[in-house]
Amino acid sequence: MNRTKALKILNPTLGVVVLCQAITALLHETIPDKVFEVVHSTGGVLLLLGIALHVTLNWNWIRANFGKPKAPSA
């Protein structure tokens, strides 16, 4: 699978996981504790793994935009 196709799958997946994390955090008092623990902690692990993969797939862009600036040519 190429990088672009992987990002087309990963980005919406990360969006869904972020929404699930926010919803479970907001509804923490209304949902059972066991459900909260499973959904929120699993979502947190998935979010961290997804972010790591996202950064890895976009590393060239990150390095190009935030790396050392190139010396101006004289």
PDB file with SEQRES, HELIX, SHEET and CRYST1 records, atoms N, CA, C and O in Angstrom:
SEQRES   1 A   74  MET ASN ARG THR LYS ALA LEU LYS ILE LEU ASN PRO THR          
SEQRES   2 A   74  LEU GLY VAL VAL VAL LEU CYS GLN ALA ILE THR ALA LEU          
SEQRES   3 A   74  LEU HIS GLU THR ILE PRO ASP LYS VAL PHE GLU VAL VAL          
SEQRES   4 A   74  HIS SER THR GLY GLY VAL LEU LEU LEU LEU GLY ILE ALA          
SEQRES   5 A   74  LEU HIS VAL THR LEU ASN TRP ASN TRP ILE ARG ALA ASN          
SEQRES   6 A   74  PHE GLY LYS PRO LYS ALA PRO SER ALA                          
HELIX    1 AA1 ARG A    3  LEU A   26  1                                  24    
HELIX    2 AA2 ASP A   33  LEU A   57  1                                  25    
HELIX    3 AA3 TRP A   59  PHE A   66  1                                   8    
CRYST1    1.000    1.000    1.000  90.00  90.00  90.00 P 1           1          
ATOM      1  N   MET A   1       0.858  -1.172   0.000  1.00  0.00           N  
ATOM      2  CA  MET A   1       0.000   0.000   0.000  1.00  0.00           C  
ATOM      3  C   MET A   1       0.905   1.236   0.000  1.00  0.00           C  
ATOM      4  O   MET A   1       1.873   1.311   0.757  1.00  0.00           O  
ATOM      5  N   ASN A   2       0.576   2.189  -0.852  1.00  0.00           N  
ATOM      6  CA  ASN A   2       1.418   3.377  -0.908  1.00  0.00           C  
ATOM      7  C   ASN A   2       1.034   4.369   0.189  1.00  0.00           C  
ATOM      8  O   ASN A   2       0.003   4.225   0.846  1.00  0.00           O  
ATOM      9  N   ARG A   3       1.878   5.365   0.369  1.00  0.00           N  
ATOM     10  CA  ARG A   3       1.724   6.335   1.459  1.00  0.00           C  
ATOM     11  C   ARG A   3       0.422   7.106   1.362  1.00  0.00           C  
ATOM     12  O   ARG A   3      -0.249   7.303   2.375  1.00  0.00           O  
ATOM     13  N   THR A   4       0.050   7.547   0.175  1.00  0.00           N  
ATOM     14  CA  THR A   4      -1.164   8.342   0.003  1.00  0.00           C  
ATOM     15  C   THR A   4      -2.401   7.525   0.341  1.00  0.00           C  
ATOM     16  O   THR A   4      -3.307   8.024   1.009  1.00  0.00           O  
ATOM     17  N   LYS A   5      -2.451   6.292  -0.105  1.00  0.00           N  
ATOM     18  CA  LYS A   5      -3.601   5.438   0.193  1.00  0.00           C  
ATOM     19  C   LYS A   5      -3.694   5.156   1.691  1.00  0.00           C  
ATOM     20  O   LYS A   5      -4.786   5.138   2.258  1.00  0.00           O  
ATOM     21  N   ALA A   6      -2.546   4.936   2.326  1.00  0.00           N  
ATOM     22  CA  ALA A   6      -2.528   4.694   3.771  1.00  0.00           C  
ATOM     23  C   ALA A   6      -3.041   5.916   4.527  1.00  0.00           C  
ATOM     24  O   ALA A   6      -3.798   5.773   5.487  1.00  0.00           O  
ATOM     25  N   LEU A   7      -2.638   7.112   4.108  1.00  0.00           N  
ATOM     26  CA  LEU A   7      -3.104   8.332   4.772  1.00  0.00           C  
ATOM     27  C   LEU A   7      -4.597   8.571   4.542  1.00  0.00           C  
ATOM     28  O   LEU A   7      -5.277   9.113   5.414  1.00  0.00           O  
ATOM     29  N   LYS A   8      -5.109   8.171   3.381  1.00  0.00           N  
ATOM     30  CA  LYS A   8      -6.546   8.323   3.115  1.00  0.00           C  
ATOM     31  C   LYS A   8      -7.377   7.434   4.031  1.00  0.00           C  
ATOM     32  O   LYS A   8      -8.538   7.738   4.307  1.00  0.00           O  
ATOM     33  N   ILE A   9      -6.803   6.360   4.495  1.00  0.00           N  
ATOM     34  CA  ILE A   9      -7.491   5.483   5.450  1.00  0.00           C  
ATOM     35  C   ILE A   9      -7.215   5.953   6.882  1.00  0.00           C  
ATOM     36  O   ILE A   9      -8.119   5.983   7.717  1.00  0.00           O  
ATOM     37  N   LEU A  10      -5.973   6.315   7.152  1.00  0.00           N  
ATOM     38  CA  LEU A  10      -5.567   6.674   8.513  1.00  0.00           C  
ATOM     39  C   LEU A  10      -6.196   7.970   9.001  1.00  0.00           C  
ATOM     40  O   LEU A  10      -6.648   8.032  10.144  1.00  0.00           O  
ATOM     41  N   ASN A  11      -6.238   9.001   8.175  1.00  0.00           N  
ATOM     42  CA  ASN A  11      -6.742  10.300   8.621  1.00  0.00           C  
ATOM     43  C   ASN A  11      -8.195  10.250   9.095  1.00  0.00           C  
ATOM     44  O   ASN A  11      -8.475  10.741  10.189  1.00  0.00           O  
ATOM     45  N   PRO A  12      -9.141   9.679   8.328  1.00  0.00           N  
ATOM     46  CA  PRO A  12     -10.507   9.587   8.847  1.00  0.00           C  
ATOM     47  C   PRO A  12     -10.609   8.684  10.075  1.00  0.00           C  
ATOM     48  O   PRO A  12     -11.418   8.930  10.969  1.00  0.00           O  
ATOM     49  N   THR A  13      -9.787   7.643  10.112  1.00  0.00           N  
ATOM     50  CA  THR A  13      -9.788   6.751  11.276  1.00  0.00           C  
ATOM     51  C   THR A  13      -9.355   7.516  12.520  1.00  0.00           C  
ATOM     52  O   THR A  13      -9.958   7.367  13.583  1.00  0.00           O  
ATOM     53  N   LEU A  14      -8.317   8.331  12.392  1.00  0.00           N  
ATOM     54  CA  LEU A  14      -7.884   9.152  13.518  1.00  0.00           C  
ATOM     55  C   LEU A  14      -8.981  10.126  13.942  1.00  0.00           C  
ATOM     56  O   LEU A  14      -9.170  10.371  15.133  1.00  0.00           O  
ATOM     57  N   GLY A  15      -9.697  10.676  12.974  1.00  0.00           N  
ATOM     58  CA  GLY A  15     -10.805  11.576  13.289  1.00  0.00           C  
ATOM     59  C   GLY A  15     -11.883  10.886  14.104  1.00  0.00           C  
ATOM     60  O   GLY A  15     -12.401  11.452  15.067  1.00  0.00           O  
ATOM     61  N   VAL A  16     -12.218   9.671  13.721  1.00  0.00           N  
ATOM     62  CA  VAL A  16     -13.237   8.902  14.457  1.00  0.00           C  
ATOM     63  C   VAL A  16     -12.750   8.580  15.865  1.00  0.00           C  
ATOM     64  O   VAL A  16     -13.517   8.682  16.823  1.00  0.00           O  
ATOM     65  N   VAL A  17     -11.493   8.196  15.999  1.00  0.00           N  
ATOM     66  CA  VAL A  17     -10.953   7.863  17.315  1.00  0.00           C  
ATOM     67  C   VAL A  17     -10.937   9.100  18.213  1.00  0.00           C  
ATOM     68  O   VAL A  17     -11.258   9.003  19.398  1.00  0.00           O  
ATOM     69  N   VAL A  18     -10.570  10.256  17.670  1.00  0.00           N  
ATOM     70  CA  VAL A  18     -10.577  11.499  18.452  1.00  0.00           C  
ATOM     71  C   VAL A  18     -11.997  11.814  18.914  1.00  0.00           C  
ATOM     72  O   VAL A  18     -12.202  12.193  20.068  1.00  0.00           O  
ATOM     73  N   LEU A  19     -12.977  11.661  18.024  1.00  0.00           N  
ATOM     74  CA  LEU A  19     -14.376  11.896  18.407  1.00  0.00           C  
ATOM     75  C   LEU A  19     -14.824  10.928  19.493  1.00  0.00           C  
ATOM     76  O   LEU A  19     -15.504  11.332  20.436  1.00  0.00           O  
ATOM     77  N   CYS A  20     -14.457   9.669  19.375  1.00  0.00           N  
ATOM     78  CA  CYS A  20     -14.814   8.681  20.402  1.00  0.00           C  
ATOM     79  C   CYS A  20     -14.195   9.046  21.746  1.00  0.00           C  
ATOM     80  O   CYS A  20     -14.840   8.921  22.787  1.00  0.00           O  
ATOM     81  N   GLN A  21     -12.950   9.496  21.722  1.00  0.00           N  
ATOM     82  CA  GLN A  21     -12.299   9.904  22.960  1.00  0.00           C  
ATOM     83  C   GLN A  21     -13.032  11.089  23.589  1.00  0.00           C  
ATOM     84  O   GLN A  21     -13.263  11.112  24.798  1.00  0.00           O  
ATOM     85  N   ALA A  22     -13.395  12.065  22.768  1.00  0.00           N  
ATOM     86  CA  ALA A  22     -14.093  13.240  23.284  1.00  0.00           C  
ATOM     87  C   ALA A  22     -15.472  12.869  23.824  1.00  0.00           C  
ATOM     88  O   ALA A  22     -15.872  13.340  24.889  1.00  0.00           O  
ATOM     89  N   ILE A  23     -16.192  12.032  23.098  1.00  0.00           N  
ATOM     90  CA  ILE A  23     -17.541  11.642  23.523  1.00  0.00           C  
ATOM     91  C   ILE A  23     -17.494  10.842  24.818  1.00  0.00           C  
ATOM     92  O   ILE A  23     -18.283  11.087  25.731  1.00  0.00           O  
ATOM     93  N   THR A  24     -16.576   9.890  24.900  1.00  0.00           N  
ATOM     94  CA  THR A  24     -16.500   9.106  26.133  1.00  0.00           C  
ATOM     95  C   THR A  24     -16.051   9.971  27.306  1.00  0.00           C  
ATOM     96  O   THR A  24     -16.469   9.738  28.440  1.00  0.00           O  
ATOM     97  N   ALA A  25     -15.203  10.968  27.048  1.00  0.00           N  
ATOM     98  CA  ALA A  25     -14.783  11.868  28.127  1.00  0.00           C  
ATOM     99  C   ALA A  25     -15.960  12.713  28.606  1.00  0.00           C  
ATOM    100  O   ALA A  25     -16.138  12.912  29.807  1.00  0.00           O  
ATOM    101  N   LEU A  26     -16.765  13.210  27.660  1.00  0.00           N  
ATOM    102  CA  LEU A  26     -17.917  14.036  28.028  1.00  0.00           C  
ATOM    103  C   LEU A  26     -19.011  13.233  28.717  1.00  0.00           C  
ATOM    104  O   LEU A  26     -19.696  13.746  29.601  1.00  0.00           O  
ATOM    105  N   LEU A  27     -19.177  11.973  28.316  1.00  0.00           N  
ATOM    106  CA  LEU A  27     -20.239  11.140  28.872  1.00  0.00           C  
ATOM    107  C   LEU A  27     -19.739  10.218  29.981  1.00  0.00           C  
ATOM    108  O   LEU A  27     -20.411   9.247  30.330  1.00  0.00           O  
ATOM    109  N   HIS A  28     -18.586  10.509  30.524  1.00  0.00           N  
ATOM    110  CA  HIS A  28     -17.976   9.658  31.538  1.00  0.00           C  
ATOM    111  C   HIS A  28     -18.914   9.387  32.713  1.00  0.00           C  
ATOM    112  O   HIS A  28     -18.948   8.270  33.228  1.00  0.00           O  
ATOM    113  N   GLU A  29     -19.659  10.370  33.132  1.00  0.00           N  
ATOM    114  CA  GLU A  29     -20.551  10.211  34.283  1.00  0.00           C  
ATOM    115  C   GLU A  29     -21.811   9.407  33.958  1.00  0.00           C  
ATOM    116  O   GLU A  29     -22.453   8.877  34.864  1.00  0.00           O  
ATOM    117  N   THR A  30     -22.170   9.309  32.677  1.00  0.00           N  
ATOM    118  CA  THR A  30     -23.428   8.643  32.307  1.00  0.00           C  
ATOM    119  C   THR A  30     -23.250   7.217  31.810  1.00  0.00           C  
ATOM    120  O   THR A  30     -24.214   6.451  31.790  1.00  0.00           O  
ATOM    121  N   ILE A  31     -22.042   6.846  31.410  1.00  0.00           N  
ATOM    122  CA  ILE A  31     -21.835   5.478  30.939  1.00  0.00           C  
ATOM    123  C   ILE A  31     -21.211   4.649  32.059  1.00  0.00           C  
ATOM    124  O   ILE A  31     -20.522   5.194  32.921  1.00  0.00           O  
ATOM    125  N   PRO A  32     -21.445   3.351  32.052  1.00  0.00           N  
ATOM    126  CA  PRO A  32     -20.867   2.497  33.105  1.00  0.00           C  
ATOM    127  C   PRO A  32     -19.333   2.577  33.123  1.00  0.00           C  
ATOM    128  O   PRO A  32     -18.697   2.726  32.080  1.00  0.00           O  
ATOM    129  N   ASP A  33     -18.760   2.475  34.312  1.00  0.00           N  
ATOM    130  CA  ASP A  33     -17.312   2.603  34.470  1.00  0.00           C  
ATOM    131  C   ASP A  33     -16.532   1.586  33.649  1.00  0.00           C  
ATOM    132  O   ASP A  33     -15.505   1.920  33.059  1.00  0.00           O  
ATOM    133  N   LYS A  34     -17.017   0.337  33.607  1.00  0.00           N  
ATOM    134  CA  LYS A  34     -16.311  -0.710  32.862  1.00  0.00           C  
ATOM    135  C   LYS A  34     -16.279  -0.386  31.364  1.00  0.00           C  
ATOM    136  O   LYS A  34     -15.258  -0.575  30.703  1.00  0.00           O  
ATOM    137  N   VAL A  35     -17.400   0.099  30.841  1.00  0.00           N  
ATOM    138  CA  VAL A  35     -17.459   0.477  29.420  1.00  0.00           C  
ATOM    139  C   VAL A  35     -16.509   1.643  29.162  1.00  0.00           C  
ATOM    140  O   VAL A  35     -15.777   1.651  28.172  1.00  0.00           O  
ATOM    141  N   PHE A  36     -16.529   2.620  30.054  1.00  0.00           N  
ATOM    142  CA  PHE A  36     -15.638   3.771  29.901  1.00  0.00           C  
ATOM    143  C   PHE A  36     -14.176   3.334  29.876  1.00  0.00           C  
ATOM    144  O   PHE A  36     -13.407   3.768  29.019  1.00  0.00           O  
ATOM    145  N   GLU A  37     -13.796   2.473  30.823  1.00  0.00           N  
ATOM    146  CA  GLU A  37     -12.414   2.026  30.898  1.00  0.00           C  
ATOM    147  C   GLU A  37     -11.977   1.328  29.620  1.00  0.00           C  
ATOM    148  O   GLU A  37     -10.890   1.589  29.103  1.00  0.00           O  
ATOM    149  N   VAL A  38     -12.820   0.444  29.113  1.00  0.00           N  
ATOM    150  CA  VAL A  38     -12.457  -0.311  27.915  1.00  0.00           C  
ATOM    151  C   VAL A  38     -12.395   0.602  26.692  1.00  0.00           C  
ATOM    152  O   VAL A  38     -11.406   0.590  25.959  1.00  0.00           O  
ATOM    153  N   VAL A  39     -13.440   1.387  26.468  1.00  0.00           N  
ATOM    154  CA  VAL A  39     -13.515   2.211  25.264  1.00  0.00           C  
ATOM    155  C   VAL A  39     -12.473   3.331  25.306  1.00  0.00           C  
ATOM    156  O   VAL A  39     -11.759   3.554  24.329  1.00  0.00           O  
ATOM    157  N   HIS A  40     -12.388   4.027  26.423  1.00  0.00           N  
ATOM    158  CA  HIS A  40     -11.500   5.187  26.495  1.00  0.00           C  
ATOM    159  C   HIS A  40     -10.029   4.783  26.497  1.00  0.00           C  
ATOM    160  O   HIS A  40      -9.217   5.413  25.819  1.00  0.00           O  
ATOM    161  N   SER A  41      -9.677   3.751  27.240  1.00  0.00           N  
ATOM    162  CA  SER A  41      -8.266   3.347  27.277  1.00  0.00           C  
ATOM    163  C   SER A  41      -7.829   2.710  25.957  1.00  0.00           C  
ATOM    164  O   SER A  41      -6.719   2.957  25.484  1.00  0.00           O  
ATOM    165  N   THR A  42      -8.696   1.897  25.369  1.00  0.00           N  
ATOM    166  CA  THR A  42      -8.380   1.313  24.060  1.00  0.00           C  
ATOM    167  C   THR A  42      -8.262   2.404  23.005  1.00  0.00           C  
ATOM    168  O   THR A  42      -7.357   2.379  22.171  1.00  0.00           O  
ATOM    169  N   GLY A  43      -9.180   3.356  23.049  1.00  0.00           N  
ATOM    170  CA  GLY A  43      -9.118   4.482  22.116  1.00  0.00           C  
ATOM    171  C   GLY A  43      -7.842   5.290  22.283  1.00  0.00           C  
ATOM    172  O   GLY A  43      -7.270   5.762  21.300  1.00  0.00           O  
ATOM    173  N   GLY A  44      -7.395   5.451  23.515  1.00  0.00           N  
ATOM    174  CA  GLY A  44      -6.156   6.184  23.759  1.00  0.00           C  
ATOM    175  C   GLY A  44      -4.954   5.492  23.149  1.00  0.00           C  
ATOM    176  O   GLY A  44      -4.087   6.139  22.560  1.00  0.00           O  
ATOM    177  N   VAL A  45      -4.903   4.187  23.288  1.00  0.00           N  
ATOM    178  CA  VAL A  45      -3.795   3.417  22.695  1.00  0.00           C  
ATOM    179  C   VAL A  45      -3.857   3.508  21.168  1.00  0.00           C  
ATOM    180  O   VAL A  45      -2.838   3.725  20.513  1.00  0.00           O  
ATOM    181  N   LEU A  46      -5.052   3.342  20.610  1.00  0.00           N  
ATOM    182  CA  LEU A  46      -5.207   3.451  19.150  1.00  0.00           C  
ATOM    183  C   LEU A  46      -4.837   4.842  18.655  1.00  0.00           C  
ATOM    184  O   LEU A  46      -4.238   4.989  17.589  1.00  0.00           O  
ATOM    185  N   LEU A  47      -5.194   5.862  19.428  1.00  0.00           N  
ATOM    186  CA  LEU A  47      -4.866   7.229  19.047  1.00  0.00           C  
ATOM    187  C   LEU A  47      -3.351   7.441  19.035  1.00  0.00           C  
ATOM    188  O   LEU A  47      -2.821   8.042  18.100  1.00  0.00           O  
ATOM    189  N   LEU A  48      -2.665   6.965  20.044  1.00  0.00           N  
ATOM    190  CA  LEU A  48      -1.207   7.115  20.078  1.00  0.00           C  
ATOM    191  C   LEU A  48      -0.529   6.362  18.935  1.00  0.00           C  
ATOM    192  O   LEU A  48       0.401   6.877  18.314  1.00  0.00           O  
ATOM    193  N   LEU A  49      -0.994   5.146  18.662  1.00  0.00           N  
ATOM    194  CA  LEU A  49      -0.430   4.383  17.545  1.00  0.00           C  
ATOM    195  C   LEU A  49      -0.714   5.070  16.212  1.00  0.00           C  
ATOM    196  O   LEU A  49       0.154   5.134  15.342  1.00  0.00           O  
ATOM    197  N   GLY A  50      -1.923   5.580  16.057  1.00  0.00           N  
ATOM    198  CA  GLY A  50      -2.290   6.274  14.828  1.00  0.00           C  
ATOM    199  C   GLY A  50      -1.486   7.538  14.624  1.00  0.00           C  
ATOM    200  O   GLY A  50      -1.064   7.837  13.507  1.00  0.00           O  
ATOM    201  N   ILE A  51      -1.269   8.287  15.700  1.00  0.00           N  
ATOM    202  CA  ILE A  51      -0.463   9.506  15.598  1.00  0.00           C  
ATOM    203  C   ILE A  51       0.977   9.160  15.224  1.00  0.00           C  
ATOM    204  O   ILE A  51       1.584   9.839  14.396  1.00  0.00           O  
ATOM    205  N   ALA A  52       1.518   8.115  15.827  1.00  0.00           N  
ATOM    206  CA  ALA A  52       2.886   7.697  15.501  1.00  0.00           C  
ATOM    207  C   ALA A  52       2.991   7.309  14.025  1.00  0.00           C  
ATOM    208  O   ALA A  52       3.952   7.675  13.349  1.00  0.00           O  
ATOM    209  N   LEU A  53       2.004   6.571  13.531  1.00  0.00           N  
ATOM    210  CA  LEU A  53       2.001   6.182  12.122  1.00  0.00           C  
ATOM    211  C   LEU A  53       1.826   7.398  11.220  1.00  0.00           C  
ATOM    212  O   LEU A  53       2.468   7.494  10.174  1.00  0.00           O  
ATOM    213  N   HIS A  54       0.968   8.319  11.618  1.00  0.00           N  
ATOM    214  CA  HIS A  54       0.727   9.537  10.842  1.00  0.00           C  
ATOM    215  C   HIS A  54       2.012  10.367  10.729  1.00  0.00           C  
ATOM    216  O   HIS A  54       2.348  10.853   9.649  1.00  0.00           O  
ATOM    217  N   VAL A  55       2.718  10.525  11.836  1.00  0.00           N  
ATOM    218  CA  VAL A  55       3.976  11.277  11.820  1.00  0.00           C  
ATOM    219  C   VAL A  55       5.003  10.550  10.956  1.00  0.00           C  
ATOM    220  O   VAL A  55       5.732  11.183  10.192  1.00  0.00           O  
ATOM    221  N   THR A  56       5.062   9.238  11.074  1.00  0.00           N  
ATOM    222  CA  THR A  56       6.007   8.461  10.268  1.00  0.00           C  
ATOM    223  C   THR A  56       5.727   8.628   8.774  1.00  0.00           C  
ATOM    224  O   THR A  56       6.648   8.832   7.984  1.00  0.00           O  
ATOM    225  N   LEU A  57       4.467   8.541   8.398  1.00  0.00           N  
ATOM    226  CA  LEU A  57       4.110   8.663   6.983  1.00  0.00           C  
ATOM    227  C   LEU A  57       4.337  10.078   6.447  1.00  0.00           C  
ATOM    228  O   LEU A  57       4.541  10.258   5.246  1.00  0.00           O  
ATOM    229  N   ASN A  58       4.303  11.078   7.326  1.00  0.00           N  
ATOM    230  CA  ASN A  58       4.476  12.464   6.903  1.00  0.00           C  
ATOM    231  C   ASN A  58       5.837  13.035   7.288  1.00  0.00           C  
ATOM    232  O   ASN A  58       6.024  14.251   7.279  1.00  0.00           O  
ATOM    233  N   TRP A  59       6.787  12.165   7.624  1.00  0.00           N  
ATOM    234  CA  TRP A  59       8.065  12.637   8.133  1.00  0.00           C  
ATOM    235  C   TRP A  59       8.809  13.532   7.148  1.00  0.00           C  
ATOM    236  O   TRP A  59       9.415  14.521   7.560  1.00  0.00           O  
ATOM    237  N   ASN A  60       8.778  13.210   5.869  1.00  0.00           N  
ATOM    238  CA  ASN A  60       9.477  14.046   4.875  1.00  0.00           C  
ATOM    239  C   ASN A  60       8.905  15.455   4.854  1.00  0.00           C  
ATOM    240  O   ASN A  60       9.654  16.427   4.758  1.00  0.00           O  
ATOM    241  N   TRP A  61       7.592  15.573   4.942  1.00  0.00           N  
ATOM    242  CA  TRP A  61       6.950  16.893   4.967  1.00  0.00           C  
ATOM    243  C   TRP A  61       7.326  17.649   6.236  1.00  0.00           C  
ATOM    244  O   TRP A  61       7.622  18.843   6.189  1.00  0.00           O  
ATOM    245  N   ILE A  62       7.312  16.958   7.356  1.00  0.00           N  
ATOM    246  CA  ILE A  62       7.660  17.586   8.638  1.00  0.00           C  
ATOM    247  C   ILE A  62       9.097  18.095   8.587  1.00  0.00           C  
ATOM    248  O   ILE A  62       9.381  19.229   8.972  1.00  0.00           O  
ATOM    249  N   ARG A  63       9.992  17.248   8.108  1.00  0.00           N  
ATOM    250  CA  ARG A  63      11.394  17.635   8.031  1.00  0.00           C  
ATOM    251  C   ARG A  63      11.605  18.805   7.071  1.00  0.00           C  
ATOM    252  O   ARG A  63      12.413  19.694   7.341  1.00  0.00           O  
ATOM    253  N   ALA A  64      10.879  18.805   5.947  1.00  0.00           N  
ATOM    254  CA  ALA A  64      11.024  19.881   4.973  1.00  0.00           C  
ATOM    255  C   ALA A  64      10.512  21.213   5.518  1.00  0.00           C  
ATOM    256  O   ALA A  64      11.064  22.264   5.193  1.00  0.00           O  
ATOM    257  N   ASN A  65       9.475  21.182   6.335  1.00  0.00           N  
ATOM    258  CA  ASN A  65       8.880  22.419   6.824  1.00  0.00           C  
ATOM    259  C   ASN A  65       9.407  22.885   8.176  1.00  0.00           C  
ATOM    260  O   ASN A  65       9.355  24.078   8.476  1.00  0.00           O  
ATOM    261  N   PHE A  66       9.905  21.982   8.985  1.00  0.00           N  
ATOM    262  CA  PHE A  66      10.350  22.353  10.323  1.00  0.00           C  
ATOM    263  C   PHE A  66      11.806  22.008  10.602  1.00  0.00           C  
ATOM    264  O   PHE A  66      12.294  22.214  11.713  1.00  0.00           O  
ATOM    265  N   GLY A  67      12.491  21.490   9.611  1.00  0.00           N  
ATOM    266  CA  GLY A  67      13.902  21.146   9.795  1.00  0.00           C  
ATOM    267  C   GLY A  67      14.772  22.387   9.736  1.00  0.00           C  
ATOM    268  O   GLY A  67      14.281  23.516   9.727  1.00  0.00           O  
ATOM    269  N   LYS A  68      16.064  22.154   9.697  1.00  0.00           N  
ATOM    270  CA  LYS A  68      17.003  23.268   9.622  1.00  0.00           C  
ATOM    271  C   LYS A  68      16.784  24.019   8.311  1.00  0.00           C  
ATOM    272  O   LYS A  68      16.674  23.401   7.252  1.00  0.00           O  
ATOM    273  N   PRO A  69      16.720  25.338   8.379  1.00  0.00           N  
ATOM    274  CA  PRO A  69      16.587  26.090   7.127  1.00  0.00           C  
ATOM    275  C   PRO A  69      17.871  25.993   6.302  1.00  0.00           C  
ATOM    276  O   PRO A  69      18.977  25.965   6.840  1.00  0.00           O  
ATOM    277  N   LYS A  70      17.694  25.943   5.013  1.00  0.00           N  
ATOM    278  CA  LYS A  70      18.858  25.872   4.129  1.00  0.00           C  
ATOM    279  C   LYS A  70      19.533  27.224   4.069  1.00  0.00           C  
ATOM    280  O   LYS A  70      18.882  28.268   4.109  1.00  0.00           O  
ATOM    281  N   ALA A  71      20.858  27.184   3.973  1.00  0.00           N  
ATOM    282  CA  ALA A  71      21.615  28.419   3.891  1.00  0.00           C  
ATOM    283  C   ALA A  71      21.295  29.125   2.566  1.00  0.00           C  
ATOM    284  O   ALA A  71      21.232  28.480   1.519  1.00  0.00           O  
ATOM    285  N   PRO A  72      21.093  30.437   2.611  1.00  0.00           N  
ATOM    286  CA  PRO A  72      20.809  31.149   1.353  1.00  0.00           C  
ATOM    287  C   PRO A  72      22.029  31.117   0.435  1.00  0.00           C  
ATOM    288  O   PRO A  72      23.170  31.255   0.878  1.00  0.00           O  
ATOM    289  N   SER A  73      21.760  30.936  -0.825  1.00  0.00           N  
ATOM    290  CA  SER A  73      22.867  30.894  -1.783  1.00  0.00           C  
ATOM    291  C   SER A  73      23.307  32.334  -2.084  1.00  0.00           C  
ATOM    292  O   SER A  73      22.485  33.231  -2.271  1.00  0.00           O  
ATOM    293  N   ALA A  74      24.597  32.516  -2.122  1.00  0.00           N  
ATOM    294  CA  ALA A  74      25.148  33.874  -2.314  1.00  0.00           C  
ATOM    295  C   ALA A  74      25.388  34.180  -3.748  1.00  0.00           C  
ATOM    296  O   ALA A  74      25.846  35.274  -4.078  1.00  0.00           O  
TER     297      ALA A  74                                                      
END                                                                             
